[in-house]
Amino acid sequence: PDQLLLSDGTCACNATFYNQSAPLADPVLQCLSGQMTLTLKSCDLQVKKYNVSSVHLLDPSCVGQSTPAADGSNETVLIFNATSKACGNILWANSSYATYSNILSISGAVLSGGIIERNYINMTFSCSYPLNMTASLVTALHPIISSVSITLPGGLGTVLATMAAFTQPDFTNPVTDTTPLSVEQPLYVSVSIPALAGDIFSTKVVSLWAQGTNDSSSGPTKYFLLNNECPTSDLGSLISVSQNGEAIEARFVIYLFKISSSDNVYLYANVQICNGTCTPTCSGSRSEGSDDNTASLGIGPFTAGDSRIDSGAADRFSWSWTVNSLLLSLLGLRLL
């Protein structure tokens, strides 16, 4: 192992495990769907006299996090969105690919007596994505997207869960802060954890709700579309579940509505990592999953304008109704 257990119960890097005269090992770069990951061996940095805590990207607030590895070593990991300007990402694109580049920076450690023996390191790296669903999301200008860290089952590190909305059923046209929206318009909502091993884990949304503010606390009124893994009895007709608990991504169709007390609608989700698949049965009992591997995230605001329809078109829609403070139009009933 690259660490030794000392008599006082602490761990120290095993200097014999690494060649101190060799160059620093190249970081491991993973270009995942919607996410980029850089991994370095912490003891390799320390033994070769680099400052482990100095590891950062173009945005100096994006720093390496200490994470235990499966082989017992300790790693310094940076996980960040594959989006323009995330952690200082620089984007360029052609007709086929979108490429995000960044710079990994590492400084030498300050040794005894204030001596620094290592030069400052700048490593340029990049990830290229074909122009499909993921690339359309990450190349969009100001997409409505959010991410949160979530713990893997067994506490084996963390991964990034991402929530985003699209205007097309193929999930390739992300909603941005300038996208015009209207009541009854379908939003295609994705909640994904791209770094998951799809043959081991799956992503499940346990609850999904709307509210008129960006405060996810218990204060604002929550309008649940999905609760205890299933569509609710009062507003469930405004959501269609495409997939949930079947893969590393959960997908939903939500028919946009207004909240009379607010100009905006925010969507929130509680997401969970399952061992294997955990498709909800909606029979009153929850499918298997651990609350220890759950996190909350939200997207918005969505501002819906009114759209006019003629009387002939109105005949093709289901009747409209008002519940609590929502102004809802159940286009979804026609599609179920």
CSV table of C-alpha atoms in Angstrom, one decimal:
chain,number,residue,atom,x,y,z
A,1,PRO,CA,0.0,0.0,0.0
A,2,ASP,CA,1.1,3.6,-0.5
A,3,GLN,CA,0.4,4.5,3.1
A,4,LEU,CA,1.8,3.2,6.4
A,5,LEU,CA,0.1,2.9,9.7
A,6,LEU,CA,2.1,4.7,12.4
A,7,SER,CA,2.3,3.7,16.1
A,8,ASP,CA,0.1,6.7,17.0
A,9,GLY,CA,-2.7,5.3,14.8
A,10,THR,CA,-2.2,7.9,12.0
A,11,CYS,CA,-1.3,7.2,8.4
A,12,ALA,CA,1.7,8.5,6.5
A,13,CYS,CA,2.7,8.1,2.8
A,14,ASN,CA,5.0,5.2,2.1
A,15,ALA,CA,8.0,6.9,0.4
A,16,THR,CA,9.3,3.6,-1.0
A,17,PHE,CA,6.1,3.0,-2.9
A,18,TYR,CA,6.9,5.9,-5.4
A,19,ASN,CA,10.1,6.8,-7.3
A,20,GLN,CA,10.9,10.2,-5.9
A,21,SER,CA,13.1,11.1,-8.8
A,22,ALA,CA,10.5,10.2,-11.4
A,23,PRO,CA,8.1,12.9,-12.9
A,24,LEU,CA,4.7,13.3,-11.3
A,25,ALA,CA,2.3,10.7,-12.6
A,26,ASP,CA,-0.2,12.0,-15.2
A,27,PRO,CA,-3.7,12.6,-13.8
A,28,VAL,CA,-6.4,10.2,-14.8
A,29,LEU,CA,-9.0,12.1,-16.9
A,30,GLN,CA,-12.5,10.8,-17.4
A,31,CYS,CA,-14.8,12.5,-19.9
A,32,LEU,CA,-18.3,11.4,-18.7
A,33,SER,CA,-21.7,12.4,-19.9
A,34,GLY,CA,-22.1,15.9,-18.6
A,35,GLN,CA,-19.2,15.6,-16.2
A,36,MET,CA,-15.4,15.7,-16.2
A,37,THR,CA,-13.2,14.0,-13.5
A,38,LEU,CA,-9.5,14.4,-12.7
A,39,THR,CA,-7.8,12.0,-10.3
A,40,LEU,CA,-4.3,12.1,-8.8
A,41,LYS,CA,-2.6,9.9,-6.2
A,42,SER,CA,-2.3,12.1,-3.1
A,43,CYS,CA,0.9,10.3,-1.9
A,44,ASP,CA,2.5,10.6,-5.3
A,45,LEU,CA,2.1,14.4,-4.9
A,46,GLN,CA,3.3,14.4,-1.3
A,47,VAL,CA,6.3,12.2,-1.8
A,48,LYS,CA,7.4,14.2,-4.8
A,49,LYS,CA,7.2,17.4,-2.8
A,50,TYR,CA,4.1,19.0,-4.2
A,51,ASN,CA,1.4,20.7,-2.2
A,52,VAL,CA,-1.6,18.4,-2.2
A,53,SER,CA,-4.0,21.2,-1.0
A,54,SER,CA,-2.9,23.5,-3.9
A,55,VAL,CA,-4.5,21.4,-6.7
A,56,HIS,CA,-7.0,23.5,-8.5
A,57,LEU,CA,-8.4,24.4,-11.9
A,58,LEU,CA,-8.7,27.8,-13.8
A,59,ASP,CA,-11.3,28.8,-11.3
A,60,PRO,CA,-9.2,28.6,-8.1
A,61,SER,CA,-12.3,27.8,-6.1
A,62,CYS,CA,-12.4,24.4,-7.9
A,63,VAL,CA,-10.0,22.4,-5.7
A,64,GLY,CA,-9.1,18.7,-5.3
A,65,GLN,CA,-11.0,16.7,-2.7
A,66,SER,CA,-9.4,13.9,-0.7
A,67,THR,CA,-11.2,10.6,-1.5
A,68,PRO,CA,-10.3,7.0,-0.5
A,69,ALA,CA,-9.7,4.7,-3.4
A,70,ALA,CA,-10.8,1.1,-3.7
A,71,ASP,CA,-7.1,-0.1,-3.5
A,72,GLY,CA,-6.7,1.6,-0.1
A,73,SER,CA,-4.8,4.6,-1.3
A,74,ASN,CA,-5.9,8.1,-1.0
A,75,GLU,CA,-6.7,10.2,-4.1
A,76,THR,CA,-7.1,13.8,-4.9
A,77,VAL,CA,-10.2,14.1,-7.1
A,78,LEU,CA,-11.8,17.0,-9.0
A,79,ILE,CA,-15.3,16.5,-10.3
A,80,PHE,CA,-17.0,19.3,-12.3
A,81,ASN,CA,-19.6,19.9,-14.9
A,82,ALA,CA,-18.8,19.6,-18.6
A,83,THR,CA,-20.3,23.0,-19.3
A,84,SER,CA,-19.0,26.2,-20.6
A,85,LYS,CA,-17.2,28.3,-17.9
A,86,ALA,CA,-17.7,25.6,-15.2
A,87,CYS,CA,-14.5,25.8,-13.1
A,88,GLY,CA,-13.1,28.0,-15.9
A,89,ASN,CA,-13.8,25.6,-18.7
A,90,ILE,CA,-13.1,27.0,-22.2
A,91,LEU,CA,-15.4,25.8,-25.0
A,92,TRP,CA,-14.8,25.5,-28.7
A,93,ALA,CA,-17.0,23.6,-31.1
A,94,ASN,CA,-17.2,22.5,-34.8
A,95,SER,CA,-20.1,20.8,-36.6
A,96,SER,CA,-19.4,17.5,-35.0
A,97,TYR,CA,-17.8,18.0,-31.6
A,98,ALA,CA,-17.8,20.3,-28.6
A,99,THR,CA,-14.5,20.4,-26.7
A,100,TYR,CA,-14.0,21.7,-23.2
A,101,SER,CA,-10.4,22.6,-22.0
A,102,ASN,CA,-9.1,23.6,-18.7
A,103,ILE,CA,-5.8,23.9,-16.8
A,104,LEU,CA,-4.8,21.8,-13.7
A,105,SER,CA,-2.5,23.8,-11.5
A,106,ILE,CA,-0.2,22.3,-8.7
A,107,SER,CA,2.4,24.2,-6.6
A,108,GLY,CA,5.4,22.9,-4.8
A,109,ALA,CA,5.2,22.2,-1.1
A,110,VAL,CA,6.8,24.5,1.3
A,111,LEU,CA,9.5,22.4,3.1
A,112,SER,CA,11.4,22.9,6.3
A,113,GLY,CA,13.0,26.3,6.4
A,114,GLY,CA,10.6,27.7,3.8
A,115,ILE,CA,12.3,25.9,0.9
A,116,ILE,CA,10.3,25.1,-2.2
A,117,GLU,CA,12.0,22.6,-4.5
A,118,ARG,CA,9.4,22.1,-7.2
A,119,ASN,CA,8.3,24.3,-10.1
A,120,TYR,CA,4.7,25.4,-10.4
A,121,ILE,CA,2.9,23.0,-12.7
A,122,ASN,CA,0.2,23.9,-15.3
A,123,MET,CA,-1.3,20.9,-17.2
A,124,THR,CA,-3.8,21.6,-20.0
A,125,PHE,CA,-6.4,19.0,-20.6
A,126,SER,CA,-9.6,18.7,-22.6
A,127,CYS,CA,-12.7,16.5,-23.2
A,128,SER,CA,-14.5,16.3,-26.6
A,129,TYR,CA,-18.1,15.3,-26.9
A,130,PRO,CA,-20.1,14.5,-30.0
A,131,LEU,CA,-23.0,16.8,-30.6
A,132,ASN,CA,-25.7,14.7,-29.1
A,133,MET,CA,-27.9,15.1,-26.0
A,134,THR,CA,-25.0,15.7,-23.6
A,135,ALA,CA,-23.2,18.1,-25.9
A,136,SER,CA,-26.3,20.1,-26.6
A,137,LEU,CA,-26.7,20.6,-22.9
A,138,VAL,CA,-23.1,21.6,-22.2
A,139,THR,CA,-22.8,23.9,-25.3
A,140,ALA,CA,-26.1,25.8,-24.6
A,141,LEU,CA,-25.7,29.4,-23.4
A,142,HIS,CA,-26.9,29.6,-19.8
A,143,PRO,CA,-28.8,26.3,-19.6
A,144,ILE,CA,-31.1,25.8,-16.7
A,145,ILE,CA,-29.2,23.0,-14.9
A,146,SER,CA,-28.1,22.2,-11.4
A,147,SER,CA,-25.8,19.6,-9.8
A,148,VAL,CA,-25.3,18.1,-6.3
A,149,SER,CA,-22.9,15.6,-4.8
A,150,ILE,CA,-24.4,12.3,-3.7
A,151,THR,CA,-22.8,9.5,-1.7
A,152,LEU,CA,-22.3,6.1,-3.2
A,153,PRO,CA,-23.8,3.1,-1.4
A,154,GLY,CA,-21.4,1.9,1.2
A,155,GLY,CA,-19.9,5.3,1.5
A,156,LEU,CA,-17.4,4.6,-1.3
A,157,GLY,CA,-17.0,8.2,-2.4
A,158,THR,CA,-19.3,10.7,-4.0
A,159,VAL,CA,-20.6,11.3,-7.5
A,160,LEU,CA,-22.4,14.2,-9.2
A,161,ALA,CA,-26.1,14.2,-9.8
A,162,THR,CA,-27.4,16.6,-12.5
A,163,MET,CA,-30.9,17.9,-13.2
A,164,ALA,CA,-31.8,19.6,-16.5
A,165,ALA,CA,-34.8,20.4,-18.7
A,166,PHE,CA,-35.2,20.1,-22.4
A,167,THR,CA,-37.9,21.2,-25.0
A,168,GLN,CA,-37.6,18.2,-27.3
A,169,PRO,CA,-38.5,14.6,-26.6
A,170,ASP,CA,-35.0,13.5,-27.7
A,171,PHE,CA,-33.5,15.5,-24.8
A,172,THR,CA,-31.2,17.5,-27.2
A,173,ASN,CA,-32.5,21.1,-26.9
A,174,PRO,CA,-31.9,22.4,-23.3
A,175,VAL,CA,-34.1,25.0,-21.7
A,176,THR,CA,-32.0,28.2,-21.2
A,177,ASP,CA,-32.8,31.4,-19.3
A,178,THR,CA,-34.0,32.9,-22.6
A,179,THR,CA,-36.1,30.0,-23.9
A,180,PRO,CA,-39.8,31.1,-24.4
A,181,LEU,CA,-42.2,28.8,-22.6
A,182,SER,CA,-46.0,28.5,-22.4
A,183,VAL,CA,-48.5,26.9,-20.2
A,184,GLU,CA,-49.3,23.2,-21.3
A,185,GLN,CA,-45.9,23.0,-23.0
A,186,PRO,CA,-44.1,19.7,-22.2
A,187,LEU,CA,-40.8,19.9,-20.5
A,188,TYR,CA,-38.5,16.9,-20.8
A,189,VAL,CA,-36.7,16.6,-17.4
A,190,SER,CA,-33.6,14.6,-16.9
A,191,VAL,CA,-32.1,13.6,-13.5
A,192,SER,CA,-28.8,11.7,-14.2
A,193,ILE,CA,-25.7,10.5,-12.4
A,194,PRO,CA,-23.3,10.0,-15.3
A,195,ALA,CA,-20.4,8.6,-13.3
A,196,LEU,CA,-22.4,5.6,-12.0
A,197,ALA,CA,-21.5,2.1,-13.2
A,198,GLY,CA,-24.7,1.3,-15.1
A,199,ASP,CA,-24.3,-2.4,-14.5
A,200,ILE,CA,-24.2,-1.9,-10.8
A,201,PHE,CA,-26.2,1.1,-9.8
A,202,SER,CA,-29.3,3.0,-11.1
A,203,THR,CA,-30.8,6.5,-10.5
A,204,LYS,CA,-34.2,6.8,-9.0
A,205,VAL,CA,-36.2,10.0,-8.3
A,206,VAL,CA,-38.2,9.5,-5.1
A,207,SER,CA,-40.1,12.7,-5.2
A,208,LEU,CA,-40.5,15.6,-7.6
A,209,TRP,CA,-42.3,18.8,-6.8
A,210,ALA,CA,-42.9,22.4,-7.9
A,211,GLN,CA,-42.9,25.6,-5.9
A,212,GLY,CA,-43.0,29.3,-6.6
A,213,THR,CA,-39.6,30.2,-5.1
A,214,ASN,CA,-36.0,28.9,-5.2
A,215,ASP,CA,-36.1,28.1,-1.5
A,216,SER,CA,-36.1,24.3,-1.1
A,217,SER,CA,-36.8,24.5,2.7
A,218,SER,CA,-40.1,23.6,4.3
A,219,GLY,CA,-41.3,27.2,4.1
A,220,PRO,CA,-42.8,27.5,0.5
A,221,THR,CA,-45.8,25.5,-0.5
A,222,LYS,CA,-44.8,22.4,-2.4
A,223,TYR,CA,-46.9,21.0,-5.2
A,224,PHE,CA,-46.0,17.3,-5.5
A,225,LEU,CA,-46.1,15.8,-8.9
A,226,LEU,CA,-44.3,12.6,-7.8
A,227,ASN,CA,-44.3,11.4,-4.2
A,228,ASN,CA,-43.1,8.1,-2.7
A,229,GLU,CA,-41.8,7.3,-6.2
A,230,CYS,CA,-45.2,7.6,-7.9
A,231,PRO,CA,-47.4,10.3,-9.5
A,232,THR,CA,-49.7,11.9,-7.0
A,233,SER,CA,-53.5,11.6,-7.1
A,234,ASP,CA,-54.1,15.3,-7.6
A,235,LEU,CA,-51.3,16.5,-9.9
A,236,GLY,CA,-50.0,13.2,-11.3
A,237,SER,CA,-51.7,13.8,-14.6
A,238,LEU,CA,-49.2,16.6,-15.2
A,239,ILE,CA,-46.2,14.2,-15.2
A,240,SER,CA,-45.4,11.2,-17.3
A,241,VAL,CA,-42.6,8.9,-16.2
A,242,SER,CA,-40.4,7.7,-19.0
A,243,GLN,CA,-37.9,5.8,-16.9
A,244,ASN,CA,-37.0,5.8,-13.2
A,245,GLY,CA,-34.8,3.4,-11.3
A,246,GLU,CA,-33.9,1.6,-14.5
A,247,ALA,CA,-30.6,3.2,-15.5
A,248,ILE,CA,-28.1,6.0,-14.5
A,249,GLU,CA,-30.7,8.5,-15.8
A,250,ALA,CA,-34.3,9.1,-14.8
A,251,ARG,CA,-36.6,10.8,-17.4
A,252,PHE,CA,-39.9,12.6,-17.0
A,253,VAL,CA,-42.3,14.7,-19.1
A,254,ILE,CA,-43.9,17.5,-17.2
A,255,TYR,CA,-46.6,19.7,-18.7
A,256,LEU,CA,-45.7,23.3,-17.7
A,257,PHE,CA,-48.2,25.2,-15.5
A,258,LYS,CA,-48.4,28.4,-13.5
A,259,ILE,CA,-48.6,29.1,-9.8
A,260,SER,CA,-51.0,32.0,-9.3
A,261,SER,CA,-49.0,33.4,-6.4
A,262,SER,CA,-45.7,33.6,-8.4
A,263,ASP,CA,-44.4,34.5,-11.8
A,264,ASN,CA,-42.0,31.6,-11.7
A,265,VAL,CA,-42.0,27.8,-11.3
A,266,TYR,CA,-39.1,25.9,-9.8
A,267,LEU,CA,-38.8,22.1,-10.0
A,268,TYR,CA,-37.1,20.1,-7.2
A,269,ALA,CA,-36.3,16.4,-7.0
A,270,ASN,CA,-35.1,14.0,-4.3
A,271,VAL,CA,-32.8,11.5,-6.1
A,272,GLN,CA,-31.5,8.2,-4.8
A,273,ILE,CA,-28.8,5.7,-5.9
A,274,CYS,CA,-29.9,2.1,-5.9
A,275,ASN,CA,-27.9,-1.1,-6.0
A,276,GLY,CA,-29.1,-2.6,-9.3
A,277,THR,CA,-32.5,-1.5,-10.7
A,278,CYS,CA,-35.3,-0.3,-8.5
A,279,THR,CA,-38.2,0.6,-10.7
A,280,PRO,CA,-41.1,1.9,-8.6
A,281,THR,CA,-44.2,-0.4,-8.6
A,282,CYS,CA,-46.6,2.3,-7.5
A,283,SER,CA,-48.6,-0.3,-5.5
A,284,GLY,CA,-48.2,1.4,-2.2
A,285,SER,CA,-44.9,-0.1,-1.2
A,286,ARG,CA,-41.5,1.5,-2.0
A,287,SER,CA,-38.9,-0.3,-4.0
A,288,GLU,CA,-35.6,-1.1,-2.5
A,289,GLY,CA,-33.2,1.8,-1.9
A,290,SER,CA,-31.2,3.5,0.9
A,291,ASP,CA,-32.1,6.9,2.3
A,292,ASP,CA,-28.3,7.3,3.0
A,293,ASN,CA,-27.7,7.7,-0.7
A,294,THR,CA,-30.3,10.5,-1.3
A,295,ALA,CA,-29.8,14.1,-2.3
A,296,SER,CA,-32.0,17.0,-3.3
A,297,LEU,CA,-31.5,19.4,-6.3
A,298,GLY,CA,-33.7,21.8,-8.2
A,299,ILE,CA,-33.8,23.8,-11.4
A,300,GLY,CA,-35.5,27.0,-12.5
A,301,PRO,CA,-37.0,29.5,-12.8
A,302,PHE,CA,-39.4,28.6,-15.5
A,303,THR,CA,-41.6,31.5,-16.6
A,304,ALA,CA,-44.6,30.4,-18.6
A,305,GLY,CA,-46.6,32.8,-20.8
A,306,ASP,CA,-50.2,32.2,-21.9
A,307,SER,CA,-50.7,30.8,-25.3
A,308,ARG,CA,-54.0,31.4,-27.2
A,309,ILE,CA,-56.0,28.6,-28.8
A,310,ASP,CA,-59.0,28.8,-31.0
A,311,SER,CA,-62.3,27.1,-30.3
A,312,GLY,CA,-61.6,24.3,-32.7
A,313,ALA,CA,-58.2,23.6,-31.1
A,314,ALA,CA,-59.9,23.7,-27.7
A,315,ASP,CA,-62.1,20.8,-28.6
A,316,ARG,CA,-59.0,18.6,-28.8
A,317,PHE,CA,-57.9,19.4,-25.2
A,318,SER,CA,-59.2,18.1,-21.9
A,319,TRP,CA,-61.2,20.4,-19.7
A,320,SER,CA,-59.2,22.9,-17.5
A,321,TRP,CA,-59.4,23.3,-13.8
A,322,THR,CA,-57.9,25.1,-10.9
A,323,VAL,CA,-56.5,23.3,-7.8
A,324,ASN,CA,-55.3,25.3,-4.7
A,325,SER,CA,-53.3,28.2,-6.2
A,326,LEU,CA,-52.3,26.5,-9.4
A,327,LEU,CA,-53.7,27.3,-12.8
A,328,LEU,CA,-53.4,24.0,-14.5
A,329,SER,CA,-54.3,22.8,-18.0
A,330,LEU,CA,-54.3,19.0,-18.3
A,331,LEU,CA,-53.0,18.5,-21.8
A,332,GLY,CA,-51.4,15.4,-20.2
A,333,LEU,CA,-54.7,13.7,-19.8
A,334,ARG,CA,-55.1,13.5,-23.6
A,335,LEU,CA,-51.7,11.9,-23.9
A,336,LEU,CA,-52.0,9.3,-21.2
